[in-house]
Every structure is written in structure tokens, then in C-alpha cells.
Amino acid sequence: MTCKYDAFFQDRIDTLKAEGRYRTFATLERIAGQFPKALHHATDGTVKEVTIWCSNDYLGMGQHPVVLEAMHDAIDRSGAGAGGTRNISGTTRYHVELEESVADLHDKEAALVFSSGYTANEGALGTLAKLLPNCIIFSDALNHASMIHGMRSSGAETKVFRHNDVAHLEELLKATDIKRPKIIAFESVYSMEGDISPIAEIVALAEKYGALSYLDEVHGVGLYGPRGAGVAEERNLMHRVDIIEGTFGKAYGLVGGYIAGSKPVVDAVRSYASTFIFTTSLPPAILAGARASIEHLKVSNVERDKQKANVARFKKLLSTQGLGFLQGESHIVPLIVGEATCCKMLTDVLLSEYNIYVQPINYPTVPKGTERMRLTATAAHSTEDIHRFGDILKDLWEQNHLLQAAA
């Protein structure tokens, strides 16, 4: 049976394909204990081992024995699901223990766990800005879609400041009534640029102009700071940030998101945010695994040290080979291609000929003309993995430029 609107939607899909922006998803099967290796299940039925170079499991905690043991124990104790929303039978001891762990991580009074980092941002920003009368939000130009969604759903006026441009932010703040409630929303690590925000300067402006500071640390938690609390902890600024949002889905190796802040702020979000109230809560095994991952990384630097060394090695190799990546401070390596179909072609070649999986990043995730591969050297990659990938990239880059020159 066909829908009478099928032709319309197929035309939209065909447009994406013609522009090189159609997204295809590789079907992967992670192999326990062998990350970053995985099995790729192709559409033709073939299965082969590949090496993943775009994972957010930065420290390999999704495979860590401490995490897996905690998850197995939770399943044995409590079974699979939570049984409902947090409000109706779905708050387990695992939720409470994880929220206590998160609050301790960020040295805040309270924390609240969401089903994802996306819903945490959407729910928290949407709720806080809606509750504050005549609130105005100041948002970095490159903030994540989840933050933008929350701001829009709040109905509050939003002013966008140029990416990491503190002078522009202050210009906008100066033009706003000092008595008006304000929120400054920004990220620590920007995942498509690989750069880090000037947290100290932004927090100072928040203090000067009476604004709440809302910091998204999803690509920072687990990785930065002596206990893995993020870039704000590493720079001794965590106590000056009002609200910290994070995720369990990246360096901690699982899924879910959270906010941490003062008790009144967190309770307001808990009491008013639709994305929290009306969603089935996370299952015990996920919560137990997340807590185990956080507690382990509060005291272990082994994984962080290995990942930092691998990132430094990878960046140095790419620089030596003349490959043009964005030189940010963070662990993320955006390798610019600059054209959508070429970007897709390169990642297809990596997968089909070299058994390396990288997902192309195209518009609208990044602006047209800046299409890229977002590369991540994890704690689990070997030195051999790094040098092999670097050599392959250099060869492909040279071939690509030759093709462009010939054209």
C-alpha cells in the first residue's frame, strides 16, 4: 500500500541524494572486549571486521569490566525495564544513587537524570527560560541542536553571539536591561569544531550582568579534570558555573543525560520539564553501568592518559603529513574535505577498501563547503591503528587532490 504523499517525500529524498547529503547508516556489531573493532553487516549480507574512527566512546568505557559487571548485577537483581516514568513507579534506587554520584562529581547540591543528553538540554533550557519572567537567552552560534530546541520551546527571546566571541556577548549583554532575567548557554567542547570555549570569560560576564550560566559539558565529562568532571573542573571554574549538563553516552560509554546545579534549580526542572516527566525512565542496568563508569573515572586516570597520548600522536601525525584539520584544543579532530559528495566518497572508500568506518559530516550539521570527517582517537586505539589510518588518509588525500587538479 502506498501513501498519496509518497511522491512528494521521495522527491525530497532524491534532492538530498543529488546534493550528496543523503545519510546512510552502517550496521555495526560491537565486539565485546575488542573496541574499536566491530563487525560491519553490509546490505549484501557480507560481514567483515572494521575499525571505528568516529566513536564517542572516547575511553572505551562501554567495554570496561567494571561497567559490565555492574550492569549484569543490576539485571540479576532488578530485571530489564524500570516499569514506568519517574513519576509513576519508575524511580529506582539506581536513579537516586546515580544522581548522587553526578552531584558529587560536579560538586553541586543536586542532579537530575534524563533519558538522553538531548532531552536534558531541551528540558532544562526550555523549562528554566519559560519559568523566568521575561527571560532572555544568550546562545553561542554553534550550540547543539538540543540546546536550540530547548530555547525555542521556552518561547523566550534569544540573542545569538558569534562563536566563542566574548566581546560580542558582552555587547549584547550591555544592550539588555540589567534587571531582566538572563541565561548564557554555551558548550565546553564543540564537537564539530574541536575547540574549547573561553569558560572563565563567559562566566565572568554572567556574574557581571546577573545571568545564569548554563554549560553543556557532554564532550568534556569523563575526559577532562582530575575526576573527569569536565573542562570547567580542569580550569577550576566548576564552582562558578550555575548549571552543568552532561551525558553518559560519550566518555562514560552508555546512554542518558543529566543536569547538575542548586537544589531549587534542579527541582524546578524536575517538576516542570515535559521531557523528564512524560518519558519512561532508564532501566536499572544502564543506570548502574553509568554510576560504575563515573565512580571508576573519578579515581582512575589510566584511560584519560592513554586517550590524551593517542590524540596527541594522531594530531602530530596528521600535521606532519600536511592534512588540514581544525587545530582545536580538544580531543576531536575535524578533517575538512569541503564538498559533500567527495566527503561521502572518501568515507565509502575507507570502509570498502580499508575496513575503516568514519561517518561523513555534511550540511546541515556543518555549513556547506565545510564538509568533514570528525575523527576521534580513543583510549582503545593502538599505535599501529593510528599510523595505519594516518598513512591511508595521506594517500587518499593525495589522490583526491590529483583528481581535482585533473578536473
Coordinates of C-alpha atoms in Angstrom, one line a residue:
M1 CA 0.0 0.0 0.0
T2 CA 1.3 3.4 -0.9
C3 CA 0.7 6.7 0.7
K4 CA -0.7 9.5 -1.5
Y5 CA 2.1 11.7 -0.4
D6 CA 4.9 9.2 -1.2
A7 CA 5.9 11.1 -4.4
F8 CA 6.4 14.3 -2.5
F9 CA 8.6 12.7 0.1
Q10 CA 10.6 10.7 -2.4
D11 CA 11.3 14.0 -4.2
R12 CA 12.7 15.4 -1.0
I13 CA 14.9 12.3 -0.5
D14 CA 16.1 12.5 -4.2
T15 CA 17.1 16.1 -3.6
L16 CA 19.3 15.1 -0.6
K17 CA 20.9 12.3 -2.7
A18 CA 21.6 14.7 -5.6
E19 CA 23.3 17.1 -3.2
G20 CA 25.4 14.4 -1.6
R21 CA 23.7 14.9 1.8
Y22 CA 21.7 11.7 2.0
R23 CA 22.6 9.9 5.2
T24 CA 23.3 6.1 5.1
F25 CA 23.8 4.2 8.3
A26 CA 26.4 1.5 8.7
T27 CA 25.1 -1.5 10.5
L28 CA 27.7 -2.3 13.2
E29 CA 28.0 -5.1 15.8
R30 CA 30.3 -4.1 18.6
I31 CA 32.6 -7.0 19.7
A32 CA 32.8 -7.3 23.5
G33 CA 36.4 -6.6 24.7
Q34 CA 37.7 -5.6 21.2
F35 CA 36.7 -2.0 20.8
P36 CA 37.4 -0.1 18.5
K37 CA 36.9 -3.2 16.4
A38 CA 33.4 -4.1 15.2
L39 CA 31.6 -6.2 12.7
H40 CA 30.1 -4.4 9.7
H41 CA 27.0 -6.0 8.3
A42 CA 26.7 -4.9 4.7
T43 CA 23.4 -4.7 2.7
D44 CA 24.6 -7.6 0.5
G45 CA 24.8 -9.9 3.5
T46 CA 28.5 -9.9 3.9
V47 CA 30.1 -9.3 7.3
K48 CA 33.6 -8.1 7.9
E49 CA 35.7 -6.6 10.8
V50 CA 36.2 -2.9 10.7
T51 CA 38.0 -0.3 12.9
I52 CA 35.8 2.6 14.1
W53 CA 37.4 6.1 13.9
C54 CA 34.4 8.3 14.8
S55 CA 33.1 6.8 18.1
N56 CA 32.1 8.9 21.1
D57 CA 33.1 6.1 23.4
Y58 CA 36.3 8.0 23.9
L59 CA 37.7 6.0 26.7
G60 CA 36.3 2.6 25.8
M61 CA 34.2 2.5 28.9
G62 CA 31.4 0.8 27.0
Q63 CA 33.5 -2.3 27.2
H64 CA 35.1 -1.8 30.7
P65 CA 34.7 -4.8 33.0
V66 CA 33.7 -2.6 36.0
V67 CA 30.8 -1.2 33.9
L68 CA 29.7 -4.6 32.5
E69 CA 29.8 -6.2 36.0
A70 CA 27.6 -3.5 37.4
M71 CA 25.1 -3.9 34.6
H72 CA 25.0 -7.7 34.9
D73 CA 24.4 -7.4 38.6
A74 CA 21.5 -4.9 38.1
I75 CA 19.8 -7.2 35.6
D76 CA 20.1 -10.1 38.0
R77 CA 18.7 -8.0 40.8
S78 CA 16.0 -6.0 39.1
G79 CA 15.4 -7.3 35.6
A80 CA 15.2 -5.2 32.4
G81 CA 13.0 -2.1 32.5
A82 CA 12.2 0.5 35.1
G83 CA 8.5 -0.1 34.8
G84 CA 7.3 3.5 34.2
T85 CA 8.0 7.2 34.2
R86 CA 10.0 8.6 37.1
N87 CA 6.7 10.0 38.4
I88 CA 4.8 6.7 38.2
S89 CA 6.7 3.7 39.6
G90 CA 9.9 4.3 37.5
T91 CA 12.2 5.9 40.1
T92 CA 14.5 3.1 41.3
R93 CA 17.4 3.2 43.8
Y94 CA 19.7 3.2 40.8
H95 CA 18.3 6.6 39.7
V96 CA 18.9 8.0 43.2
E97 CA 22.4 6.6 43.5
L98 CA 23.4 7.9 40.1
E99 CA 22.0 11.4 40.8
E100 CA 24.0 11.4 44.0
S101 CA 27.1 10.4 42.1
V102 CA 26.6 13.1 39.5
A103 CA 26.0 15.8 42.1
D104 CA 29.2 14.8 43.8
L105 CA 31.1 14.7 40.5
H106 CA 30.3 18.3 39.8
D107 CA 30.2 19.5 43.5
K108 CA 26.6 20.6 43.2
E109 CA 23.7 20.3 45.5
A110 CA 21.6 18.2 43.2
A111 CA 21.4 16.4 39.9
L112 CA 18.7 15.0 37.6
V113 CA 19.0 12.2 35.2
F114 CA 17.3 12.3 31.8
S115 CA 16.8 9.6 29.1
S116 CA 19.4 11.4 26.9
G117 CA 21.6 14.4 26.7
Y118 CA 19.3 15.8 24.1
T119 CA 16.2 15.7 26.4
A120 CA 18.3 17.1 29.2
N121 CA 19.2 20.2 27.2
E122 CA 15.8 20.5 25.7
G123 CA 14.0 20.1 29.0
A124 CA 16.3 22.2 31.2
L125 CA 16.7 25.2 28.9
G126 CA 13.0 25.0 27.8
T127 CA 11.8 24.9 31.4
L128 CA 14.1 27.4 33.0
A129 CA 13.7 30.1 30.4
K130 CA 9.9 29.6 30.4
L131 CA 9.7 29.9 34.2
L132 CA 11.8 33.0 34.5
P133 CA 9.6 36.0 33.6
N134 CA 10.7 38.0 30.5
C135 CA 13.8 35.9 30.3
I136 CA 16.4 36.4 27.5
I137 CA 18.8 33.8 26.5
F138 CA 22.3 34.4 25.0
S139 CA 23.4 31.5 22.9
D140 CA 26.7 30.6 21.2
A141 CA 26.2 30.4 17.4
L142 CA 27.4 26.8 17.4
N143 CA 25.4 25.4 20.2
H144 CA 23.9 21.9 19.7
A145 CA 20.5 21.4 18.2
S146 CA 19.2 20.1 21.5
M147 CA 20.0 23.4 23.2
I148 CA 18.4 25.4 20.3
H149 CA 15.3 23.2 20.6
G150 CA 15.0 23.9 24.3
M151 CA 15.4 27.7 23.8
R152 CA 12.8 27.7 21.1
S153 CA 10.3 25.7 23.1
S154 CA 10.7 28.1 26.0
G155 CA 9.4 31.0 23.9
A156 CA 12.0 33.2 25.4
E157 CA 13.8 35.9 23.4
T158 CA 17.2 34.6 22.2
K159 CA 20.2 36.5 21.2
V160 CA 23.0 34.6 19.3
F161 CA 26.6 35.7 19.9
R162 CA 29.4 34.8 17.5
H163 CA 31.1 31.5 18.3
N164 CA 33.4 31.9 21.3
D165 CA 33.3 35.7 20.8
V166 CA 33.3 37.2 24.3
A167 CA 33.3 40.8 23.1
H168 CA 30.2 40.2 21.0
L169 CA 28.5 38.5 24.0
E170 CA 29.2 41.5 26.2
E171 CA 27.9 43.9 23.6
L172 CA 24.6 42.0 23.6
L173 CA 24.5 41.9 27.4
K174 CA 25.2 45.6 27.7
A175 CA 22.2 46.3 25.4
T176 CA 19.9 44.4 27.7
D177 CA 18.2 45.7 30.8
I178 CA 20.4 44.7 33.7
K179 CA 17.3 43.7 35.8
R180 CA 16.0 41.3 33.1
P181 CA 16.5 37.6 33.9
K182 CA 19.2 36.1 31.7
I183 CA 20.7 32.8 30.7
I184 CA 24.0 32.4 28.9
A185 CA 24.1 29.0 27.2
F186 CA 27.3 27.5 25.8
E187 CA 29.3 24.4 25.5
S188 CA 32.8 23.5 26.7
V189 CA 33.9 21.3 23.8
Y190 CA 32.3 22.0 20.4
S191 CA 32.2 18.6 18.7
M192 CA 32.2 19.7 15.1
E193 CA 35.0 22.3 15.5
G194 CA 37.1 20.6 18.1
D195 CA 37.7 23.8 20.0
I196 CA 37.0 24.8 23.6
S197 CA 35.1 27.8 24.8
P198 CA 36.6 30.6 27.0
I199 CA 34.7 29.5 30.1
A200 CA 36.3 31.8 32.5
E201 CA 35.5 34.9 30.4
I202 CA 31.9 33.8 29.8
V203 CA 31.3 33.0 33.5
A204 CA 32.7 36.4 34.4
L205 CA 30.2 38.1 32.2
A206 CA 27.4 36.0 33.6
E207 CA 28.4 37.2 37.1
K208 CA 28.8 40.8 36.0
Y209 CA 25.4 41.0 34.2
G210 CA 23.4 38.8 36.6
A211 CA 22.9 35.9 34.2
L212 CA 22.6 32.2 34.9
S213 CA 25.5 30.3 33.3
Y214 CA 24.4 27.0 31.5
L215 CA 27.3 24.9 30.4
D216 CA 27.0 21.8 28.1
E217 CA 29.9 19.5 29.0
V218 CA 28.8 16.4 27.1
H219 CA 32.1 16.1 25.2
G220 CA 34.1 17.1 28.3
V221 CA 32.8 14.9 31.1
G222 CA 34.9 11.8 31.8
L223 CA 37.8 13.2 29.8
Y224 CA 38.9 16.5 31.4
G225 CA 39.7 17.3 35.0
P226 CA 41.3 15.3 37.8
R227 CA 38.0 13.4 38.4
G228 CA 36.6 13.6 34.9
A229 CA 34.0 16.4 35.7
G230 CA 34.9 18.2 32.5
V231 CA 36.7 21.3 31.2
A232 CA 35.2 23.5 33.9
E233 CA 36.8 21.3 36.6
E234 CA 40.1 21.2 34.8
R235 CA 40.2 25.0 34.7
N236 CA 39.0 25.3 38.4
L237 CA 35.8 27.0 37.3
M238 CA 33.1 24.5 38.1
H239 CA 32.0 26.3 41.3
R240 CA 31.3 29.4 39.2
V241 CA 29.0 27.6 36.7
D242 CA 25.4 27.6 37.7
I243 CA 24.1 24.6 35.7
I244 CA 26.2 21.9 34.1
E245 CA 24.6 19.5 31.6
G246 CA 26.3 16.2 30.7
T247 CA 25.8 12.8 29.2
F248 CA 26.5 9.2 29.9
G249 CA 26.6 8.5 26.2
K250 CA 30.1 9.5 25.3
A251 CA 33.1 9.1 27.5
Y252 CA 31.1 7.1 30.1
G253 CA 30.2 4.6 27.4
L254 CA 26.4 4.2 28.0
V255 CA 23.3 6.4 27.3
G256 CA 21.4 9.1 29.1
G257 CA 21.9 12.7 30.2
Y258 CA 21.7 14.9 33.2
I259 CA 21.9 18.3 34.7
A260 CA 23.6 19.4 38.0
G261 CA 23.1 22.6 39.9
S262 CA 21.4 24.0 43.0
K263 CA 18.5 22.2 44.6
P264 CA 15.9 24.8 43.7
V265 CA 17.0 24.9 40.0
V266 CA 17.1 21.1 39.7
D267 CA 13.8 20.7 41.5
A268 CA 12.2 23.3 39.2
V269 CA 13.3 21.3 36.1
R270 CA 12.2 18.0 37.7
S271 CA 8.8 19.5 38.5
Y272 CA 8.1 21.3 35.2
A273 CA 10.1 19.7 32.3
S274 CA 7.9 17.6 30.0
T275 CA 10.9 15.8 28.6
F276 CA 11.5 14.5 32.1
I277 CA 8.0 14.0 33.4
F278 CA 6.4 12.1 30.5
T279 CA 9.3 9.8 29.4
T280 CA 9.7 6.2 30.6
S281 CA 12.8 6.2 32.8
L282 CA 16.1 4.5 32.1
P283 CA 16.4 0.8 33.0
P284 CA 18.4 -0.3 36.1
A285 CA 21.3 -1.8 34.1
I286 CA 22.0 1.4 32.3
L287 CA 21.9 3.5 35.5
A288 CA 24.1 1.0 37.3
G289 CA 26.6 1.0 34.5
A290 CA 26.7 4.8 34.3
R291 CA 27.3 5.1 38.0
A292 CA 30.1 2.5 37.9
S293 CA 31.7 4.3 35.0
I294 CA 31.6 7.7 36.8
E295 CA 32.9 6.3 40.0
H296 CA 35.7 4.5 38.3
L297 CA 36.8 7.6 36.3
K298 CA 36.7 9.7 39.5
V299 CA 39.8 7.9 40.7
S300 CA 41.4 6.4 37.5
N301 CA 43.5 8.4 35.1
V302 CA 44.7 5.4 33.2
E303 CA 42.0 5.8 30.5
R304 CA 42.4 9.6 30.2
D305 CA 46.1 9.4 30.0
K306 CA 46.0 6.8 27.2
Q307 CA 43.4 8.7 25.2
K308 CA 45.4 12.0 25.6
A309 CA 48.5 10.3 24.3
N310 CA 46.7 8.8 21.4
V311 CA 45.1 12.1 20.4
A312 CA 48.5 13.9 20.6
R313 CA 50.1 11.1 18.5
F314 CA 47.3 11.3 15.9
K315 CA 47.3 15.1 15.6
K316 CA 51.1 15.1 15.3
L317 CA 51.0 12.5 12.5
L318 CA 48.3 14.4 10.5
S319 CA 50.2 17.6 10.9
T320 CA 53.4 16.0 9.7
Q321 CA 51.6 14.7 6.7
G322 CA 50.1 18.1 5.9
L323 CA 46.5 17.1 6.3
G324 CA 44.3 20.1 7.1
F325 CA 42.4 19.5 10.3
L326 CA 40.9 22.2 12.6
Q327 CA 43.5 22.9 15.2
G328 CA 41.3 22.9 18.3
E329 CA 42.4 22.3 21.9
S330 CA 40.2 19.3 22.4
H331 CA 40.4 15.6 21.6
I332 CA 38.2 15.9 18.5
V333 CA 39.9 16.1 15.1
P334 CA 37.7 17.6 12.3
L335 CA 39.4 16.8 9.0
I336 CA 38.0 19.2 6.4
V337 CA 37.0 17.9 3.0
G338 CA 34.9 20.8 1.8
E339 CA 32.5 19.1 -0.6
A340 CA 29.6 16.8 0.3
T341 CA 29.9 14.1 -2.5
C342 CA 33.7 14.0 -2.1
C343 CA 33.3 13.5 1.7
K344 CA 30.9 10.7 1.2
M345 CA 33.1 9.1 -1.5
L346 CA 36.2 9.2 0.8
T347 CA 34.3 7.5 3.7
D348 CA 32.9 4.9 1.3
V349 CA 36.4 4.1 0.1
L350 CA 37.7 3.9 3.7
L351 CA 35.0 1.3 4.5
S352 CA 35.0 -0.7 1.4
E353 CA 38.8 -0.9 0.7
Y354 CA 40.4 -0.3 4.1
N355 CA 37.9 -1.6 6.6
I356 CA 37.8 1.7 8.4
Y357 CA 34.5 3.2 9.4
V358 CA 34.1 7.0 9.5
Q359 CA 30.8 8.8 9.1
P360 CA 30.8 11.8 6.8
I361 CA 29.6 15.1 8.3
N362 CA 27.7 17.2 5.9
Y363 CA 25.2 20.1 5.9
P364 CA 23.1 21.0 7.9
T365 CA 25.2 19.6 10.7
V366 CA 28.0 21.8 9.4
P367 CA 27.9 24.7 6.9
K368 CA 28.1 23.9 3.2
G369 CA 31.6 24.0 1.9
T370 CA 33.0 22.7 5.3
E371 CA 32.0 19.1 5.0
R372 CA 34.4 17.0 7.1
M373 CA 35.3 13.7 8.8
R374 CA 35.0 14.0 12.5
L375 CA 37.8 11.8 13.8
T376 CA 38.3 10.5 17.3
A377 CA 41.4 8.7 18.6
T378 CA 40.2 6.8 21.6
A379 CA 42.0 5.2 24.5
A380 CA 41.4 1.9 22.8
H381 CA 43.2 2.6 19.5
S382 CA 46.7 1.1 19.2
T383 CA 49.7 2.9 17.9
E384 CA 49.5 0.6 14.9
D385 CA 45.9 1.7 14.3
I386 CA 46.9 5.4 14.4
H387 CA 49.8 5.1 12.0
R388 CA 47.9 2.9 9.6
F389 CA 45.0 5.3 9.5
G390 CA 47.3 8.3 9.0
D391 CA 49.1 6.7 6.1
I392 CA 45.8 5.8 4.4
L393 CA 44.4 9.3 4.8
K394 CA 47.6 10.8 3.3
D395 CA 47.3 8.5 0.3
L396 CA 43.6 9.3 -0.2
W397 CA 44.2 13.0 0.2
E398 CA 46.9 13.0 -2.4
Q399 CA 44.7 11.0 -4.8
N400 CA 41.8 13.3 -4.2
H401 CA 43.8 16.5 -4.9
L402 CA 45.2 14.9 -8.1
L403 CA 41.7 14.1 -9.2
Q404 CA 40.6 17.7 -8.5
A405 CA 43.6 19.1 -10.3
A406 CA 43.0 16.9 -13.4
A407 CA 39.3 18.1 -13.4

